[in-house]
C-alpha cells in the first residue's frame, strides 16, 4: 500500500469504479449476485446488468423488498451485493437488513451512495447523516466510509467473503487521491496518512482531505498533527486509536455524519476504556440535511479544514 | 368545460413547463421528465379544481396537494409561483444554498407545499392521514395525491391505498402519473406494474383512466370526484415522460437531464410557439 496524497482529486468517478468493480466481482464468483432498486444508471451498472439479467437484478423502487430478497438469495447460497442511495440503503431497509439479514445470519454487502453532504442537489430527504449510526448498532456489522476509489475497490472485494452485514458508504463523484492504484487496505486496520506529535486527527471518507489540509496548515503554524484514515468505522482499529491517543494526548475526529452514533462515539468508547485524553469532533451537529452544492454544505454543516484546525486548537488547549 | 377555459388551462400547463425549465436551467440540471409529464394535471388542479388561497397558504380549509413523487418539485414550484404563492423570480433559487425551493417538496420551506416528500412512497400514507384528519375535523376540503408509476413499486403505496379504502376516504383523490418510465428506463423492463386501473379497483378505489396530457379529460375526471360517496378516488393519468417538449419525450433516459443554455433556448422556443398558436 502506498500513500500518494498531494491534494488533488483521483480522476476516476466513484460511480464508475463501483460499476466496474461490481461487474468484476460478479463475473468472477458464481455465487455473487448484484441487486439494485432502480438506481443502476446512477452507478454505471445498467448496461452490464442488461446483458446479465440473471446475476444483476433490478428490483425496482422497492428497497425493503430488495433487502429481503437478498436475504433469501443468501439462504439459497448466494453472496448478494445490494445498492441504493445511503438514506434508503440504511433507514428504509433497516428492519429487513437487521432481521432477515443480520439476525438470520444471511451475509449481505450493502452499498449506500451519496453519504452525508455528497447528496448535494437531492437535498435533505436524500442526505444520510445517520446511516453510520444505524449500521454501527447492527451486531457484527462492518461499516466502511470509503477513502478513495482505490480503497473502495479493495474493500468491496474483501466484503465478498466477509461474514455478516457489510455497509459501504461512498459518494458517486470524485474523492481525493490518497492511495496508489492497486493498493490493498485491510478491513479493520486504520492507516496513518501523516505522522504527528501534538494531536491526532481520526477521519474518514471525504473528511480525510480536509484533515490533511488542516494538518498542513497547522504545521506551518508550528503544530504537529497526525492524520489517521479510519475507513473501517466498525470494527474500529482500537489498538491504533489507543496508540495514537497515547502518543499525542489529544484527539479530533472528523466525519461526514451526525456526531451521534458514528465514528466519534466509537472512538470515544475506545478512549474512555483505554486512554482518556481530551477529544473534540468535526461532524454534523445533530441536524437534518438540506440542498446545495457540496462546498456550500460543507460550510453550512462545519465540515471543512478550517473547522478541523479550530477543533485541534481547542483540544490542545485542554491538554 | 367551456372552450375558453380549456384554452386557458392548456396555456397554464405550457407556462408551468416553461417556468419549471427556467428553474432547472438556472441550476443546470434536474428532474425534467417527471416534471413535464405532470404539468397538465397541475394546471387543472390549480387552475380549476383546488380551492386554495395564495395569500393565505396555510388556510385550514384549503384543498391540499401531496406530490409523493417529490422530485417533481420544480413543476410544483412553477405552478405555485404562477399562482402567486411567491415571486416568480424566486424560481431561480432552485437548489441553491439556503433556498425555499429544494429539489424535493418540503412543507417547512415552500409557501403552498402541504407535505414533505422525496423518499418515494411516503407521501401516500401522509395523504391518507391528512384526509382522515380533515374528515375527523369536519372539514369539507379534499386531498389530491400525485404518485409516480415507478413510485408505485414501493409497498408502502399499497399499504396506504388499502388503508384509504378501508377508511372510506372519499375526500382523497389519487392521481397516478402513468408515464411508463422510471429512473432506470421503462417500467416494463425494470418492474412491470401491469394494469393500474384493475389494481386500484381491486384496492377499493373508484377508478378512471384518462389521457393525462388532455386538460379537458383531466378536468372531467376530477369533477366526478366532487361527488363524495364511500370510496376514495383514483385517476390513472396516461402520460408520456417528458410530455410537451419533443426532444425530452424522445430522450429515452429523461429522468434527470442537464438543461444547457442551448437546450433551454430550443425547448422554450418550442413551448412559446405552442403558446402563441393557442393564444394568437
Ligand atoms: C424510496 C426512494 N427510492 C429511490 C429514490 C430515487 N428515485 C427518485 S425518482 C426515481 C424514479 C421515480 O420514477 P417515477 O415514480 O415513475 O417518477 P417519474 O417517472 O414520474 O419521474 C427514483 C428511483 C427515491 N427518491 N426514493
XYZ file of C-alpha atoms and ligand atoms in Angstrom:
625
model
C 0.000 0.000 0.000
C 1.340 3.391 -0.968
C 0.108 6.842 0.028
C 0.223 9.338 -2.817
C -1.870 12.211 -1.473
C -0.934 15.576 -2.937
C -4.156 17.483 -2.509
C -5.540 16.563 -5.915
C -8.603 14.528 -6.792
C -8.442 10.966 -8.053
C -9.577 11.433 -11.663
C -11.982 8.486 -11.520
C -15.628 8.906 -10.624
C -16.556 6.591 -7.767
C -19.728 5.589 -9.587
C -17.698 4.227 -12.481
C -15.392 2.425 -10.083
C -18.425 0.906 -8.373
C -19.897 -0.221 -11.673
C -16.694 -1.843 -12.851
C -15.848 -3.487 -9.561
C -19.326 -4.919 -9.019
C -19.272 -6.399 -12.529
C -15.803 -7.801 -11.935
C -16.789 -9.431 -8.637
C -19.978 -10.936 -10.043
C -18.261 -12.161 -13.205
C -15.540 -13.853 -11.152
C -17.687 -15.527 -8.472
C -20.572 -17.775 -9.432
C -22.192 -17.109 -6.077
C -22.034 -13.350 -6.323
C -25.193 -11.523 -7.325
C -25.996 -7.822 -7.537
C -29.339 -6.212 -6.778
C -30.401 -2.620 -7.240
C -33.552 -0.572 -6.691
C -33.910 1.484 -9.875
C -30.548 3.192 -9.411
C -28.377 1.130 -11.734
C -27.840 4.051 -14.044
C -26.553 6.032 -11.060
C -23.602 3.674 -10.501
C -22.845 2.725 -14.084
C -24.077 -0.867 -13.867
C -27.123 -0.618 -16.129
C -25.509 -1.621 -19.391
C -23.689 -4.591 -17.945
C -26.755 -5.598 -15.931
C -28.936 -5.697 -19.035
C -26.549 -8.226 -20.546
C -26.502 -10.297 -17.323
C -30.089 -10.297 -16.053
C -29.619 -13.473 -14.018
C -26.856 -12.017 -11.905
C -27.803 -8.339 -11.865
C -31.371 -7.852 -10.757
C -33.234 -4.554 -10.832
C -35.796 -4.860 -8.047
C -37.494 -1.574 -8.912
C -38.235 1.146 -6.387
C -38.800 -1.251 -3.502
C -35.732 -1.199 -1.289
C -37.129 -3.112 1.670
C -38.191 -5.902 -0.632
C -34.740 -5.869 -2.228
C -33.109 -6.362 1.193
C -35.436 -9.271 1.943
C -34.856 -10.818 -1.462
C -31.114 -10.524 -0.864
C -31.533 -12.427 2.394
C -33.450 -15.165 0.570
C -30.737 -15.331 -2.065
C -28.210 -15.760 0.746
C -30.237 -18.693 2.080
C -30.029 -20.144 -1.423
C -26.242 -19.901 -1.322
C -25.568 -16.520 -2.903
C -23.458 -13.634 -1.660
C -25.586 -10.629 -2.568
C -24.416 -7.075 -3.115
C -27.247 -4.557 -2.926
C -27.251 -0.851 -3.718
C -29.382 2.219 -3.187
C -28.771 5.786 -2.055
C -27.437 5.865 1.519
C -30.725 7.029 3.014
C -32.694 4.182 1.519
C -29.877 1.643 1.959
C -29.958 2.332 5.696
C -33.188 3.806 7.102
C -35.559 2.453 4.500
C -34.400 -1.149 4.740
C -33.249 -1.214 8.323
C -35.667 -3.740 9.746
C -35.255 -6.089 6.793
C -31.463 -5.869 6.737
C -31.370 -6.174 10.530
C -33.608 -9.242 10.889
C -33.690 -11.078 7.556
C -30.040 -10.142 7.115
C -28.015 -9.757 10.302
C -30.095 -11.663 12.845
C -30.743 -14.566 10.471
C -27.036 -14.698 9.615
C -27.538 -14.034 5.942
C -24.415 -12.269 4.717
C -25.079 -9.233 2.529
C -22.966 -6.358 1.260
C -24.902 -3.085 1.221
C -23.666 -0.109 -0.777
C -25.152 3.264 0.163
C -24.198 6.038 -2.233
C -24.199 9.787 -1.636
C -23.386 9.742 2.088
C -23.822 12.936 4.082
C -23.267 16.180 2.223
C -22.386 14.400 -1.016
C -26.148 14.085 -1.618
C -25.929 17.779 -2.678
C -28.688 18.538 -5.219
C -31.029 15.822 -3.987
C -31.226 17.719 -0.726
C -32.310 16.919 2.818
C -34.550 13.948 2.037
C -31.610 12.170 0.412
C -28.859 13.177 2.864
C -27.871 10.399 5.263
C -26.094 11.665 8.373
C -27.389 8.712 10.417
C -26.577 5.698 8.219
C -23.341 5.084 10.114
C -25.110 5.108 13.476
C -27.759 2.670 12.247
C -25.254 0.157 10.911
C -22.998 0.592 13.959
C -25.947 -0.612 16.020
C -26.355 -3.783 13.954
C -24.487 -6.590 15.765
C -21.497 -7.897 13.854
C -21.842 -5.419 11.004
C -18.882 -3.983 9.147
C -19.157 -0.254 8.447
C -16.952 1.412 5.854
C -16.614 5.047 4.767
C -14.531 4.708 1.588
C -11.465 6.948 1.452
C -10.934 6.991 -2.307
C -11.519 4.771 -5.370
C -8.562 2.554 -4.505
C -9.870 1.923 -1.008
C -13.325 1.299 -2.453
C -12.117 -1.432 -4.793
C -10.039 -3.132 -2.116
C -12.829 -3.075 0.446
C -15.561 -4.239 -1.936
C -13.557 -7.303 -2.842
C -12.868 -8.196 0.791
C -16.533 -7.802 1.701
C -17.426 -10.542 -0.720
C -16.034 -13.190 1.604
C -16.601 -11.482 4.914
C -19.399 -12.711 7.166
C -22.237 -10.508 8.390
C -23.741 -7.329 7.029
C -21.236 -5.042 5.368
C -22.244 -1.405 4.802
C -20.108 0.704 2.482
C -20.912 4.406 2.123
C -19.351 6.264 -0.779
C -20.147 9.262 -2.975
C -20.668 8.880 -6.707
C -18.362 11.681 -7.755
C -14.659 12.194 -7.105
C -12.680 11.843 -3.914
C -9.130 12.950 -3.128
C -6.358 10.744 -4.464
C -4.959 9.124 -1.347
C -3.676 5.665 -2.255
C -1.684 4.493 -5.268
C -3.622 2.370 -7.735
C -3.668 -1.287 -6.736
C -3.075 -0.644 -3.035
C -4.801 -3.036 -0.681
C -6.325 -1.803 2.567
C -7.164 -4.397 5.162
C -10.636 -4.011 6.663
C -10.275 -3.223 10.357
C -6.821 -1.651 10.080
C -6.532 2.118 10.279
C -3.884 3.738 8.075
C -1.547 6.505 9.150
C -1.566 9.131 6.418
C 0.560 11.682 8.218
C 2.763 11.478 11.280
C 2.421 13.985 14.106
C 3.099 14.521 17.801
C 0.817 17.209 19.245
C -2.620 15.927 18.242
C -4.125 13.181 16.116
C -6.995 13.624 13.673
C -9.023 10.478 13.043
C -11.018 10.949 9.855
C -12.930 9.027 7.217
C -14.275 9.482 3.706
C -14.267 12.958 2.259
C -13.063 14.374 5.593
C -9.600 12.867 5.010
C -8.798 15.566 2.501
C -9.993 18.239 4.926
C -7.942 16.679 7.734
C -4.787 16.552 5.631
C -5.275 20.166 4.568
C -5.785 21.165 8.188
C -2.663 19.270 9.270
C -0.575 21.019 6.608
C -1.854 24.410 7.669
C -1.254 23.615 11.353
C 2.299 22.528 10.602
C 3.001 25.949 9.117
C 1.886 27.348 12.481
C 4.131 25.022 14.461
C 1.514 22.425 15.428
C 2.265 18.825 14.548
C -0.952 16.898 13.811
C -1.122 13.271 12.729
C -3.858 12.130 10.357
C -5.217 8.578 10.524
C -7.612 7.063 7.984
C -10.414 5.269 9.823
C -12.149 3.941 6.697
C -13.287 0.980 8.804
C -15.597 2.602 11.327
C -16.679 -0.768 12.665
C -14.842 -2.839 13.794
C -12.705 0.124 14.795
C -8.950 -0.380 14.973
C -8.878 0.093 18.738
C -5.151 -0.579 19.029
C -4.318 2.149 16.547
C -6.676 4.580 18.284
C -5.104 3.813 21.654
C -1.532 4.067 20.379
C -2.130 7.409 18.691
C -4.062 8.814 21.645
C -1.193 7.863 23.954
C 1.409 9.348 21.667
C -0.334 12.689 21.020
C -2.543 13.108 24.081
C -5.228 14.964 22.113
C -7.801 13.695 19.616
C -10.007 15.258 16.960
C -12.475 13.139 14.967
C -13.735 14.343 11.576
C -16.702 12.667 9.891
C -19.321 13.424 7.255
C -22.176 12.286 9.507
C -24.097 13.125 12.649
C -21.812 13.441 15.680
C -24.075 10.996 17.496
C -23.638 7.299 16.896
C -20.855 7.490 14.343
C -17.059 7.394 14.245
C -16.761 9.909 17.093
C -18.792 7.789 19.506
C -16.898 4.643 18.594
C -13.559 6.362 19.156
C -14.738 7.926 22.423
C -15.574 4.435 23.680
C -12.025 3.315 22.978
C -10.578 6.407 24.645
C -12.820 6.113 27.694
C -11.909 2.487 28.224
C -8.229 2.553 27.328
C -6.748 6.023 27.289
C -8.876 9.017 28.310
C -7.486 12.159 26.641
C -9.173 15.414 25.544
C -11.215 14.903 22.391
C -13.325 17.023 20.050
C -15.296 16.460 16.905
C -15.952 17.941 13.493
C -19.263 16.456 12.340
C -22.864 17.424 11.754
C -24.263 18.910 14.956
C -27.428 16.825 15.189
C -29.179 18.458 12.231
C -31.132 17.322 9.188
C -29.620 17.828 5.753
C -30.551 20.395 3.126
C -29.964 21.167 -0.528
C -26.906 22.877 -2.029
C -23.506 22.327 -3.558
C -21.010 20.237 -1.623
C -18.954 23.353 -0.939
C -21.956 25.178 0.472
C -22.992 22.185 2.561
C -19.505 21.594 3.994
C -19.511 25.214 5.170
C -23.100 25.042 6.341
C -22.523 21.951 8.489
C -18.993 22.831 9.550
C -17.132 20.093 7.705
C -14.058 21.946 6.418
C -10.326 22.002 7.095
C -10.795 25.321 8.920
C -13.262 23.710 11.316
C -10.794 20.898 11.972
C -7.995 23.372 12.689
C -10.214 25.156 15.152
C -11.039 21.926 16.968
C -7.377 20.910 17.079
C -6.581 24.205 18.787
C -9.476 23.727 21.209
C -8.345 20.271 22.137
C -4.706 21.309 22.508
C -5.778 23.975 24.990
C -7.414 21.241 27.083
C -4.356 19.000 27.094
C -65.997 22.756 -19.978
C -66.125 25.994 -21.975
C -63.703 26.202 -24.877
C -62.097 29.340 -23.425
C -61.448 27.680 -20.084
C -59.908 24.730 -21.841
C -57.614 27.064 -23.751
C -56.652 28.868 -20.562
C -55.766 25.621 -18.837
C -53.678 24.479 -21.770
C -51.841 27.775 -21.737
C -51.329 27.444 -17.973
C -49.818 23.986 -18.485
C -47.387 25.348 -21.071
C -46.420 28.184 -18.742
C -45.804 25.655 -15.958
C -43.444 23.752 -18.275
C -41.617 26.931 -19.257
C -41.260 28.071 -15.658
C -40.108 24.635 -14.456
C -37.489 24.543 -17.211
C -36.391 28.057 -16.308
C -35.867 26.934 -12.715
C -33.986 23.769 -13.686
C -31.926 25.626 -16.267
C -30.862 28.158 -13.629
C -29.126 25.372 -11.663
C -28.033 23.391 -14.740
C -29.845 20.076 -14.422
C -32.729 18.323 -12.733
C -35.704 16.003 -12.921
C -37.114 17.154 -16.252
C -39.086 14.096 -17.430
C -41.369 13.678 -14.444
C -41.914 17.419 -14.100
C -43.144 17.705 -17.692
C -45.493 14.708 -17.522
C -47.436 16.151 -14.596
C -47.767 19.755 -15.844
C -51.245 19.335 -17.353
C -52.601 17.832 -14.147
C -51.078 20.621 -12.054
C -52.675 23.161 -14.402
C -56.131 21.645 -13.920
C -55.697 21.218 -10.156
C -54.575 24.784 -9.513
C -56.390 26.391 -12.437
C -59.778 24.838 -11.744
C -60.248 22.137 -9.156
C -58.445 23.117 -5.986
C -59.693 25.654 -3.508
C -56.580 27.466 -2.257
C -55.596 30.983 -1.179
C -52.152 32.031 -2.405
C -52.180 34.934 0.067
C -53.012 32.545 2.927
C -51.260 29.267 2.078
C -51.979 27.701 5.473
C -55.756 28.387 5.415
C -57.167 25.408 7.329
C -59.985 24.615 4.888
C -57.812 24.634 1.772
C -57.632 21.674 -0.563
C -54.231 20.036 -0.192
C -51.844 18.581 -2.719
C -49.389 15.845 -1.828
C -46.796 15.307 -4.536
C -45.483 11.964 -3.408
C -43.125 11.840 -6.403
C -41.383 14.681 -4.622
C -38.713 15.046 -7.299
C -41.338 16.845 -9.415
C -40.755 19.825 -7.103
C -39.749 22.189 -9.932
C -43.136 21.693 -11.653
C -44.938 22.301 -8.362
C -42.903 25.439 -7.652
C -43.557 26.681 -11.186
C -47.294 26.265 -10.606
C -47.230 27.932 -7.191
C -45.171 30.851 -8.491
C -47.573 31.373 -11.401
C -50.465 31.288 -8.913
C -48.770 33.976 -6.819
C -47.725 31.977 -3.763
C -44.275 33.567 -4.037
C -42.433 35.784 -6.536
C -41.760 34.244 -9.954
C -38.121 35.324 -9.773
C -37.608 33.046 -6.789
C -37.769 30.047 -9.140
C -34.157 30.788 -9.996
C -33.103 29.948 -6.454
C -33.957 26.274 -7.068
C -31.456 24.062 -5.206
C -29.207 26.992 -4.275
C -27.841 27.001 -0.732
C -30.447 28.456 1.631
C -33.296 28.272 -0.929
C -37.009 27.871 -0.151
C -37.217 25.656 -3.247
C -35.292 22.419 -2.683
C -35.288 19.687 -5.330
C -37.870 17.665 -3.351
C -41.071 19.145 -1.904
C -40.707 20.475 1.645
C -43.666 21.753 3.686
C -41.417 23.728 6.010
C -39.740 25.647 3.233
C -42.112 26.465 0.397
C -45.325 28.504 0.748
C -48.099 26.335 -0.702
C -46.402 22.974 -0.244
C -48.500 20.920 2.160
C -46.487 17.751 2.708
C -42.771 16.882 2.701
C -41.845 14.194 0.187
C -38.805 12.865 -1.684
C -38.486 9.387 -0.267
C -40.814 7.667 -2.715
C -43.914 6.092 -1.244
C -44.016 8.194 1.901
C -46.359 10.859 0.541
C -49.104 8.298 0.037
C -49.524 7.453 3.714
C -49.250 11.095 4.724
C -52.011 11.932 2.239
C -54.238 9.247 3.746
C -53.563 10.584 7.235
C -54.273 14.133 6.102
C -57.555 13.081 4.502
C -58.573 11.142 7.609
C -57.616 14.066 9.863
C -59.576 16.545 7.766
C -62.622 14.314 7.919
C -62.390 13.915 11.692
C -62.104 17.703 11.983
C -65.266 18.044 9.915
C -63.582 19.932 7.086
C -65.147 19.823 3.652
C -61.815 20.114 1.805
C -60.095 17.414 -0.226
C -56.633 15.916 -0.584
C -55.093 15.314 -4.003
C -52.198 12.888 -4.168
C -49.829 12.561 -7.121
C -47.981 9.241 -7.291
C -45.363 8.179 -9.836
C -45.873 4.912 -11.674
C -42.380 3.798 -10.699
C -43.037 5.010 -7.198
C -45.999 2.627 -7.051
C -43.460 -0.198 -6.852
C -42.991 0.771 -3.203
C -45.062 -1.479 -0.975
C -45.952 1.495 1.211
C -48.171 2.885 -1.561
C -50.334 -0.211 -1.422
C -50.492 -0.197 2.352
C -51.814 3.360 2.169
C -54.273 2.532 -0.624
C -55.634 -0.350 1.425
C -55.987 1.962 4.408
C -57.693 4.707 2.383
C -60.346 2.405 1.029
C -60.857 0.636 4.373
C -61.463 4.041 5.961
C -63.689 5.120 3.039
C -61.642 8.260 2.412
C -63.717 9.717 -0.408
C -62.047 13.080 0.272
C -58.854 11.597 -1.185
C -58.092 11.614 -4.911
C -55.059 9.621 -6.049
C -53.583 10.650 -9.395
C -51.143 8.125 -10.831
C -48.716 9.569 -13.359
C -48.534 6.550 -15.638
C -45.715 7.860 -17.818
C -44.311 4.335 -18.380
C -40.793 5.235 -17.276
C -38.859 5.262 -14.009
C -35.182 6.068 -13.381
C -33.505 3.059 -14.994
C -35.818 3.142 -18.035
C -39.233 1.650 -18.827
C -41.246 0.029 -16.040
C -41.834 -2.906 -18.332
C -38.069 -3.544 -18.361
C -37.426 -2.824 -14.671
C -40.508 -3.987 -12.774
C -43.764 -4.105 -14.726
C -46.742 -2.738 -12.806
C -49.396 -4.265 -15.003
C -52.895 -2.812 -15.116
C -53.138 0.193 -12.781
C -56.891 0.552 -13.270
C -57.560 -3.056 -12.314
C -55.197 -2.778 -9.348
C -56.787 0.383 -7.976
C -60.255 -1.050 -8.434
C -59.195 -4.193 -6.633
C -57.929 -1.995 -3.798
C -61.377 -0.441 -3.487
C -60.961 2.821 -5.386
C -63.472 4.466 -7.689
C -61.149 4.463 -10.685
C -60.989 6.014 -14.148
C -58.224 6.351 -16.705
C -57.782 9.493 -18.805
C -55.322 10.985 -21.248
C -53.069 12.790 -18.798
C -51.982 15.237 -21.492
C -55.542 16.423 -22.138
C -56.736 19.081 -19.697
C -60.412 18.548 -20.634
C -60.272 14.855 -19.769
C -58.374 15.509 -16.543
C -60.886 18.209 -15.584
C -63.847 15.936 -16.229
C -62.309 13.124 -14.182
C -61.603 15.487 -11.305
C -65.101 16.938 -11.450
C -66.502 13.446 -10.857
C -64.586 13.169 -7.622
C -66.575 16.031 -6.043
C -69.473 13.635 -5.510
C -68.085 12.103 -2.316
C -69.510 8.674 -1.538
C -67.802 5.878 0.332
C -64.751 5.167 -1.809
C -61.504 7.027 -2.379
C -60.922 8.065 -5.989
C -58.153 7.088 -8.365
C -57.390 8.716 -11.694
C -54.824 6.907 -13.798
C -53.143 9.517 -15.993
C -51.974 8.030 -19.273
C -48.974 10.282 -19.884
C -45.600 10.436 -21.585
C -42.483 11.121 -19.537
C -41.225 14.470 -20.773
C -44.585 15.370 -22.290
C -44.807 18.710 -24.054
C -41.200 19.025 -25.207
C -40.476 16.792 -28.188
C -36.776 16.367 -27.564
C -37.324 15.407 -23.925
C -40.083 12.941 -24.799
C -37.778 11.320 -27.335
C -34.824 11.036 -24.969
C -35.102 7.515 -23.593
C -33.374 8.263 -20.281
C -35.026 11.568 -19.452
C -35.423 11.211 -15.699
C -32.729 13.685 -14.784
C -31.202 15.784 -17.532
C -28.793 18.668 -17.907
C -30.587 21.758 -19.173
C -27.858 23.630 -21.007
C -28.340 27.140 -22.419
C -28.782 25.600 -25.862
C -31.416 23.110 -24.790
C -33.218 25.722 -22.770
C -33.425 28.048 -25.790
C -34.656 25.281 -28.050
C -37.174 23.810 -25.633
C -38.533 27.177 -24.590
C -38.870 28.224 -28.235
C -40.992 25.128 -28.868
C -43.200 25.877 -25.879
C -43.500 29.565 -26.815
C -44.612 28.551 -30.273
C -47.312 26.310 -28.801
C -48.431 29.123 -26.558
C -48.665 31.542 -29.464
C -50.594 29.053 -31.553
C -53.015 28.749 -28.664
C -53.390 32.370 -27.694
C -52.667 34.050 -31.023
C -37.543 5.495 -1.578
C -36.841 6.054 -2.763
N -36.098 5.255 -3.534
C -35.428 5.748 -4.592
C -35.481 7.073 -4.895
C -34.683 7.624 -6.056
N -35.566 7.999 -7.150
C -36.023 9.254 -7.313
S -37.079 9.423 -8.574
C -36.936 7.786 -9.003
C -37.742 7.236 -10.135
C -39.178 7.581 -9.976
O -39.950 7.091 -11.022
P -41.474 7.511 -11.132
O -42.137 7.352 -9.804
O -42.074 6.799 -12.260
O -41.395 9.071 -11.378
P -41.448 9.869 -12.766
O -41.171 8.933 -13.887
O -42.822 10.405 -12.841
O -40.439 10.951 -12.642
C -36.056 7.140 -8.123
C -35.707 5.732 -8.182
C -36.262 7.896 -4.050
N -36.373 9.224 -4.243
N -36.938 7.363 -3.006
